[in-house]
Short mmCIF file of C-alpha atoms in Angstrom, two decimals:
data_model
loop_
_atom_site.label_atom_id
_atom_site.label_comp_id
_atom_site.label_asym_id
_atom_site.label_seq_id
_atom_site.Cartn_x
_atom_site.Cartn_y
_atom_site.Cartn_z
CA UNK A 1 153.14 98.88 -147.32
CA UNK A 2 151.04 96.53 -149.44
CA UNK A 3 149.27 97.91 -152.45
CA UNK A 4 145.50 97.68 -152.95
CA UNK A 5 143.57 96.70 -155.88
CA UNK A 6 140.07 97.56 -155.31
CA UNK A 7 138.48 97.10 -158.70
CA UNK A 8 140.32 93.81 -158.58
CA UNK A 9 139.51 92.86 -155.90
CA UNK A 10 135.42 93.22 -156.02
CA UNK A 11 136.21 91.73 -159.51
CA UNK A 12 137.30 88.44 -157.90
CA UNK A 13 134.87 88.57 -155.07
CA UNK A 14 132.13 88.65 -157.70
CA UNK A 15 133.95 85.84 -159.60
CA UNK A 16 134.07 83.70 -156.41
CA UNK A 17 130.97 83.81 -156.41
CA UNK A 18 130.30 81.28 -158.84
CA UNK A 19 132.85 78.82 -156.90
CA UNK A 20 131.19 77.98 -153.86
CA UNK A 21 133.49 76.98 -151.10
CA UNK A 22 136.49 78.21 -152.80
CA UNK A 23 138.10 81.40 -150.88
CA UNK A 24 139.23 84.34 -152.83
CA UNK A 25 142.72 84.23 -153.89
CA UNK A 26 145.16 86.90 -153.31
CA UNK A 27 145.42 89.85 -156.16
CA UNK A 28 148.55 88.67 -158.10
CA UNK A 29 151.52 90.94 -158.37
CA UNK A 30 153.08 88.94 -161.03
CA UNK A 31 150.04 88.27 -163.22
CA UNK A 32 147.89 90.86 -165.18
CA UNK A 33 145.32 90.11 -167.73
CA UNK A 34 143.58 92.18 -170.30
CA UNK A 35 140.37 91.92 -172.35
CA UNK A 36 138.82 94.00 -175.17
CA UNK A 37 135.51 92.29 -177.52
CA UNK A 38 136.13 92.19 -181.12
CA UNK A 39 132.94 94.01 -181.76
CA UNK A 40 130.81 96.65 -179.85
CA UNK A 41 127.02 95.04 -181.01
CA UNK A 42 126.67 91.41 -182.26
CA UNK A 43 123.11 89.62 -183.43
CA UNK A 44 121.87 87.18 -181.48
CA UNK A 45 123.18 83.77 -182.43
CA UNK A 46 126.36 85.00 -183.68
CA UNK A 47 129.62 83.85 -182.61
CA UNK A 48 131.12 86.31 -179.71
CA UNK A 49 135.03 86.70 -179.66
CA UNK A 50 136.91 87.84 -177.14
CA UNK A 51 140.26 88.52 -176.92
CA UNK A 52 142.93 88.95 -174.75
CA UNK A 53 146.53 89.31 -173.37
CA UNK A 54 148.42 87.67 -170.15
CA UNK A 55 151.50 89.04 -169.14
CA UNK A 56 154.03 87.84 -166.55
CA UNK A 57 156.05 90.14 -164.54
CA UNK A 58 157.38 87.37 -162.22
CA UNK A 59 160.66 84.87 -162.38
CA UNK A 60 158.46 81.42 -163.12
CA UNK A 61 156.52 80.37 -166.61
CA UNK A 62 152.76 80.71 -166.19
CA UNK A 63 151.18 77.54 -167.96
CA UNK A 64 147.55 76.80 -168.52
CA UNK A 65 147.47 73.09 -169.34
CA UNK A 66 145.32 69.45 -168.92
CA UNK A 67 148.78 67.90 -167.72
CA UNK A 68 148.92 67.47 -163.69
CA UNK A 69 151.25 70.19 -162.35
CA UNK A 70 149.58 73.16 -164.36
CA UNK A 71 145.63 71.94 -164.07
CA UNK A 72 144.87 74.48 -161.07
CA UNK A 73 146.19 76.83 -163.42
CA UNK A 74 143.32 78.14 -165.12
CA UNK A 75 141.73 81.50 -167.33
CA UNK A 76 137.87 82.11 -166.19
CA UNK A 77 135.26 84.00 -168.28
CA UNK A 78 132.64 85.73 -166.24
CA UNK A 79 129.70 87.28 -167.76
CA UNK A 80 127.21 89.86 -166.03
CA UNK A 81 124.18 91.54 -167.36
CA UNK A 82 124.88 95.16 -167.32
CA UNK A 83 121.27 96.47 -166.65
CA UNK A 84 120.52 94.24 -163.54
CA UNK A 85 124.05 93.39 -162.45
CA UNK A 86 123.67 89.39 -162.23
CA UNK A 87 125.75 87.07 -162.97
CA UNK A 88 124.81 84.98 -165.86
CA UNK A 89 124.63 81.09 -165.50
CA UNK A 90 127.41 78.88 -167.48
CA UNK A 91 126.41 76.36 -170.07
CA UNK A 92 126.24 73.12 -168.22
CA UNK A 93 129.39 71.02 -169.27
CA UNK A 94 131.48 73.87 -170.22
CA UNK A 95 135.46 73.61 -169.32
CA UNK A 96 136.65 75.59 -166.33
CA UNK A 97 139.15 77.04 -168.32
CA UNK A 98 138.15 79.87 -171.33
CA UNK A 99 141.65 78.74 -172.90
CA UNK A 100 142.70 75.13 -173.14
CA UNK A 101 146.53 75.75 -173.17
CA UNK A 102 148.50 78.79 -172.65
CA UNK A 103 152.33 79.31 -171.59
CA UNK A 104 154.19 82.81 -170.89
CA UNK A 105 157.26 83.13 -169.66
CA UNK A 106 159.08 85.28 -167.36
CA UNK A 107 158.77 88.58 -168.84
CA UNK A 108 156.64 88.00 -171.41
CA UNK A 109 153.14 88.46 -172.58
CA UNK A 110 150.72 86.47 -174.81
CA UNK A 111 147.34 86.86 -176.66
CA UNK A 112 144.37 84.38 -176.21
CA UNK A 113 141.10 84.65 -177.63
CA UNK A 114 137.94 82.99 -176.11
CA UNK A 115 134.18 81.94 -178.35
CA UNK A 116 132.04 83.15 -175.66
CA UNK A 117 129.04 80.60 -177.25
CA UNK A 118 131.24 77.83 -176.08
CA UNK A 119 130.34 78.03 -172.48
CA UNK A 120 127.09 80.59 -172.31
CA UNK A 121 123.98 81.41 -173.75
CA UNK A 122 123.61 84.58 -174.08
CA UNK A 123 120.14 86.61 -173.49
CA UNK A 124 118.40 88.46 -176.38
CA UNK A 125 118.24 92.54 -175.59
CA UNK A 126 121.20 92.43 -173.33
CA UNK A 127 124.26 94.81 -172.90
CA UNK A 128 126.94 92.90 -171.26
CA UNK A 129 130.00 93.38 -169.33
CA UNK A 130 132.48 89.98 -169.88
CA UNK A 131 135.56 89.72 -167.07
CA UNK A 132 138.33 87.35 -167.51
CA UNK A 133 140.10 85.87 -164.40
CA UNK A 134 143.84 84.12 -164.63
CA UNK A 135 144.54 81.79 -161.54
CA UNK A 136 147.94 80.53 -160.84
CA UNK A 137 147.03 77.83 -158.46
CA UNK A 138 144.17 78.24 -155.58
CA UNK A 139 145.75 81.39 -154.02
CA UNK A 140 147.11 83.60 -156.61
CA UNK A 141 144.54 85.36 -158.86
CA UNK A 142 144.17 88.54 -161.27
CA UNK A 143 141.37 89.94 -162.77
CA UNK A 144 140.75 92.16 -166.00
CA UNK A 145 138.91 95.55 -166.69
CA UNK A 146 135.27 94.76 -167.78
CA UNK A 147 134.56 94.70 -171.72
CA UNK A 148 131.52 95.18 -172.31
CA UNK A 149 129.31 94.76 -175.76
CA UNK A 150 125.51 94.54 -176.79
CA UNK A 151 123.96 91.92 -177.93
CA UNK A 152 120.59 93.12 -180.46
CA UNK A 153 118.01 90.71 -181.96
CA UNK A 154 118.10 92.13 -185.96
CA UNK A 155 115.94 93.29 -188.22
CA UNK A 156 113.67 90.92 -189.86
CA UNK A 157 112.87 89.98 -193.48
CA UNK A 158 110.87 86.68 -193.34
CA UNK A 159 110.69 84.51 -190.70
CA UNK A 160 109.09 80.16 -191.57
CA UNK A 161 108.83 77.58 -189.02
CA UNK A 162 108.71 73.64 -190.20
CA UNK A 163 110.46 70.47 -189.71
CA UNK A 164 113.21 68.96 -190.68
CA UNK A 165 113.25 66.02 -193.43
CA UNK A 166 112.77 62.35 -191.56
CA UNK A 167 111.63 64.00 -188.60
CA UNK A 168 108.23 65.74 -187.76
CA UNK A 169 107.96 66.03 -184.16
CA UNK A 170 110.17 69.17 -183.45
CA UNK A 171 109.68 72.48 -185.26
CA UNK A 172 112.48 75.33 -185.87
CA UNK A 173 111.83 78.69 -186.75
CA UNK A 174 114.32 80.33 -189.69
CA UNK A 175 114.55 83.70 -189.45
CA UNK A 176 116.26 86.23 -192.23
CA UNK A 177 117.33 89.38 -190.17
CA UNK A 178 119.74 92.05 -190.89
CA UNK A 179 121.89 94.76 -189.01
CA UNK A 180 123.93 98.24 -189.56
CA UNK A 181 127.83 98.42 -188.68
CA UNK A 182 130.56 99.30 -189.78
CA UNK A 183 129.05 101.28 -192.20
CA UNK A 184 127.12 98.38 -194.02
CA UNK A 185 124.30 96.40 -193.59
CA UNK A 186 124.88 92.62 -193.34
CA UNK A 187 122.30 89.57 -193.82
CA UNK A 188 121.86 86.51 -191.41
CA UNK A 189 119.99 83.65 -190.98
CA UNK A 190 119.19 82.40 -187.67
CA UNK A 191 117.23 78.69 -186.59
CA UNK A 192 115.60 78.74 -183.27
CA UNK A 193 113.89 75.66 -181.36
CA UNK A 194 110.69 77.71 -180.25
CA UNK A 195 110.33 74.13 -177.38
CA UNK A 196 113.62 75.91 -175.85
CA UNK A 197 112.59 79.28 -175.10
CA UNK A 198 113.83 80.31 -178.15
CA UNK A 199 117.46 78.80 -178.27
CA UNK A 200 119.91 79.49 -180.95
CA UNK A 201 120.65 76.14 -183.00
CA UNK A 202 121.88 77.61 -185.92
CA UNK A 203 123.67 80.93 -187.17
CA UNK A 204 125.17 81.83 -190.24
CA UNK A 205 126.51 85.20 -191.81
CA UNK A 206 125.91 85.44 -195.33
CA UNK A 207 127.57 88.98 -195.82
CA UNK A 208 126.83 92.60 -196.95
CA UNK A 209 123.34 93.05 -198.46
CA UNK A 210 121.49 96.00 -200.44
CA UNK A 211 118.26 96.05 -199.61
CA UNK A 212 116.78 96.92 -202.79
CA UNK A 213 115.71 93.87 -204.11
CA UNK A 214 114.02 91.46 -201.18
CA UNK A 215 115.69 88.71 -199.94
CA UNK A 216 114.50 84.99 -200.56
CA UNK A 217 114.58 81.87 -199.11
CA UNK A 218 113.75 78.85 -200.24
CA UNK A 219 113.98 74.77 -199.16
CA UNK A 220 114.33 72.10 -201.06
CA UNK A 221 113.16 67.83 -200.39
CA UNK A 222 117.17 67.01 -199.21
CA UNK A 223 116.49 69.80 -195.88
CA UNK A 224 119.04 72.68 -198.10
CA UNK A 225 117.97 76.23 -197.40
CA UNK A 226 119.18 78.69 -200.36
CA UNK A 227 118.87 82.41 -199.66
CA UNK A 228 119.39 84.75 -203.00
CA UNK A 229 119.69 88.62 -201.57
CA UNK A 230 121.42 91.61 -203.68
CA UNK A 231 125.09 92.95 -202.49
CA UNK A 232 125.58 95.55 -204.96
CA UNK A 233 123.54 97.47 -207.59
CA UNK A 234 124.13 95.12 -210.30
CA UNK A 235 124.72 91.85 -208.33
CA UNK A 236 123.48 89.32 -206.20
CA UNK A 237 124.90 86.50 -204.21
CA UNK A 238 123.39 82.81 -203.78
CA UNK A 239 123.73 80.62 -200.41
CA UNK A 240 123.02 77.25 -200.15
CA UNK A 241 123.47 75.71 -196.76
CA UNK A 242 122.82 72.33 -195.22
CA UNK A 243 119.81 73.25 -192.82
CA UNK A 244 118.95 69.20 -192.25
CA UNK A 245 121.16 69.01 -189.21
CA UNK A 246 122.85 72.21 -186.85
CA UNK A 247 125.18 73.63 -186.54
CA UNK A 248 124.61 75.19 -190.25
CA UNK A 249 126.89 74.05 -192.94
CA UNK A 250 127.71 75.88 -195.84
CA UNK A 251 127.22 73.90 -199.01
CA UNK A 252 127.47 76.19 -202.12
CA UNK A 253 128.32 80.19 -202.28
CA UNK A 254 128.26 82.66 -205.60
CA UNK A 255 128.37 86.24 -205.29
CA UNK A 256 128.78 86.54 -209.19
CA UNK A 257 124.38 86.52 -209.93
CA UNK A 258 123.45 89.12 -212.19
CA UNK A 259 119.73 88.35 -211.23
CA UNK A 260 117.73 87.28 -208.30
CA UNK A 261 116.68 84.51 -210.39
CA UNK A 262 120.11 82.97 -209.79
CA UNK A 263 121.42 83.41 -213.20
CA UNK A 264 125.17 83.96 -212.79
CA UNK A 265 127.66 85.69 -214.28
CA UNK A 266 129.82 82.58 -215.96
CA UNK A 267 126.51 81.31 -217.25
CA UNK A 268 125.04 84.72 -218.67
CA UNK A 269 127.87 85.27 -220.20
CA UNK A 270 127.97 81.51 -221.97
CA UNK A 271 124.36 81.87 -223.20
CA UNK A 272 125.52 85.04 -224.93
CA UNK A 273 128.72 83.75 -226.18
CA UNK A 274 126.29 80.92 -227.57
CA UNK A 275 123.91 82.89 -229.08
CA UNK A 276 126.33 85.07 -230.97
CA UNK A 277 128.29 82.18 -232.07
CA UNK A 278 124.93 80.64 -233.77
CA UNK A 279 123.80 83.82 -235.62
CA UNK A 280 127.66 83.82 -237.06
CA UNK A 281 126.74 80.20 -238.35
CA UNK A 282 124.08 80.77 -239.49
CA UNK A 283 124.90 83.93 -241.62
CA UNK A 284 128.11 81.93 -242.95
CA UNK A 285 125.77 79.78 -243.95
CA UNK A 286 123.93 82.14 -246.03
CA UNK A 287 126.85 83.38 -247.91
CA UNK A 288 129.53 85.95 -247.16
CA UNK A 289 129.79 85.73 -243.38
CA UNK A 290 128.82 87.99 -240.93
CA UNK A 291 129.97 91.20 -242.63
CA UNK A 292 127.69 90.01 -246.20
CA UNK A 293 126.66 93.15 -247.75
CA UNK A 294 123.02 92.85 -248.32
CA UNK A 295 122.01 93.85 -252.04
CA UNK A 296 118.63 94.48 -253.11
CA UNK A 297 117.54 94.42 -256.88
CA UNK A 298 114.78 96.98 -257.83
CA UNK A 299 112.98 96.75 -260.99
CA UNK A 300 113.05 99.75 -263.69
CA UNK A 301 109.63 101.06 -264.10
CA UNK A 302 107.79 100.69 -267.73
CA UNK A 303 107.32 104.18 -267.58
CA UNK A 304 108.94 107.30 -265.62
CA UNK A 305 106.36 109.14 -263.67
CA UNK A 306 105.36 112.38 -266.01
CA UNK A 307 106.92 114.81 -263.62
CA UNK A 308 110.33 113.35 -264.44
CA UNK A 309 109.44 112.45 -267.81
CA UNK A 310 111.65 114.08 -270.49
CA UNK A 311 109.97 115.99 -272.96
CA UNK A 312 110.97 116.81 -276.34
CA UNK A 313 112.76 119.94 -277.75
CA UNK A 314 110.88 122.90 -278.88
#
């Protein structure tokens, strides 16, 4: 009697779906595939991973690969919107395969991960449910358990739009938001192209914050951003990033500041060093070194107040 795979089965029917003229493959008995997201909530703009496991019960090698005998092999990422249950739409010109190259042998079983921003754009608000499908050939076919994650929009700080240098006709918006998890609060800054609905052009994660203190941001002539933001009671971290061209690049990084005024550590301490090392000088200079005991001469008085003055015996 031939087993049934129901779940997998609507799994690839929904996956087939996105193919069109391509039948659904049979549910492998030799393949399985499982998923799991590396996080339950991530911000908007930030970079999704997935990952994964493919295991091979069967007697041949499974091999994902751009040479000719193994390029109907593939591993598909399928994402669907939880709350209405579409399908979402690929990124135009992404690869048909989530994983570029992949072999498992008889027996064995191998991880994968996958950068869901590599082949779609994912909604704002949205709580999504991400399927993987692993196709030997054009009739063999599994399909994993949904994973599903949230992706939230942040809590803002400040938000400017303006140009970038040498070039005035398109405006970004930079945006300094911040979320809650695992047990922290972290700090971001995302650029958006307000012409593209919104579209994320640049992300980056510039680690825990305290909000005591309020964040800044601030750009120089050359198109750097630098953000200054506290991470503990006592110190504060400086950012510097490349913001003339996406994606972001980091250019400079200190998480020594002892002030939101950028004054680090190193450099406090060298001012101090300085300072103490000139009043030395200067009190070698005066005579006796640092440790000079300071004596002051008083004057003895013409005459000895009369309460104190000794009087002559009777």
């Amino acid at each position: 009697m031939k087993r049934s795979f129901p779940l997998a089965a609507a799994l690839l029917a929904a996956a087939a779906a996105l193919l069109p003229g391509r039948a659904a493959a049979e549910v492998s008995t030799t393949l399985s595939i499982g998923l799991r997201a590396d996080r339950s909530e991530f911000v908007r703009g930030e970079d999704v991973t997935l990952s994964g496991v493919v295991r091979n019960a069967g007697t041949t090698a499974f091999i994902v690969d751009d040479y000719g005998p193994y390029l109907q092999n593939r591993i598909r990422l399928y994402l669907r919107d939880a709350a209405t249950g579409r399908l979402l739409d690929p990124r135009p010109g992404s690869p048909a395969s989530a994983v570029p190259s992949l072999t498992v042998k008889p027996g064995e079983e191998r991880p994968f991960s996958v950068r869901v921003g590599a082949f779609y754009d994912l909604p704002p608000h949205a709580r999504v449910q991400a399927t993987v499908v692993v196709e030997r050939g054009e009739n063999e076919s599994a399909a994993s358990h949904p994973a599903a994650f949230t992706v939230v929009e942040g809590i803002e700080f400040s938000s400017v739009v303006r140009t970038l240098p040498g070039d005035d006709s398109k405006l970004f918006r930079f945006t300094l938001l911040y979320w809650a998890r695992d047990q922290a609060e972290s700090i971001f800054l995302r650029v958006t192209d307000p012409a593209r609905d919104g579209r994320v052009v640049g992300f980056a994660a510039l680690g825990n914050i305290v909000r005591v203190a309020e964040p800044t941001m601030a750009f120089a002539a050359d198109g750097s951003v630098t953000i200054v933001h506290q991470i503990s009671r006592d110190r504060f971290a400086k950012t510097r990033l490349d913001a003339s061209s996406f994606p972001l690049k980091v250019l400079e990084r200190d998480n020594n500041l002892l002030s939101r005024d950028a004054v680090s550590e190193r450099i406090a301490t060298q001012l101090v060093s300085e300072r103490i090392e000139a009043r030395e000088a200067e009190r070698a200079d005066e005579g006796g070194g640092l440790f000079r005991r300071h004596r002051t001469r008083v004057p003895a008085p013409d005459s000895l107040p009369s309460a104190i003055t000794p009087q002559p015996a009777k």
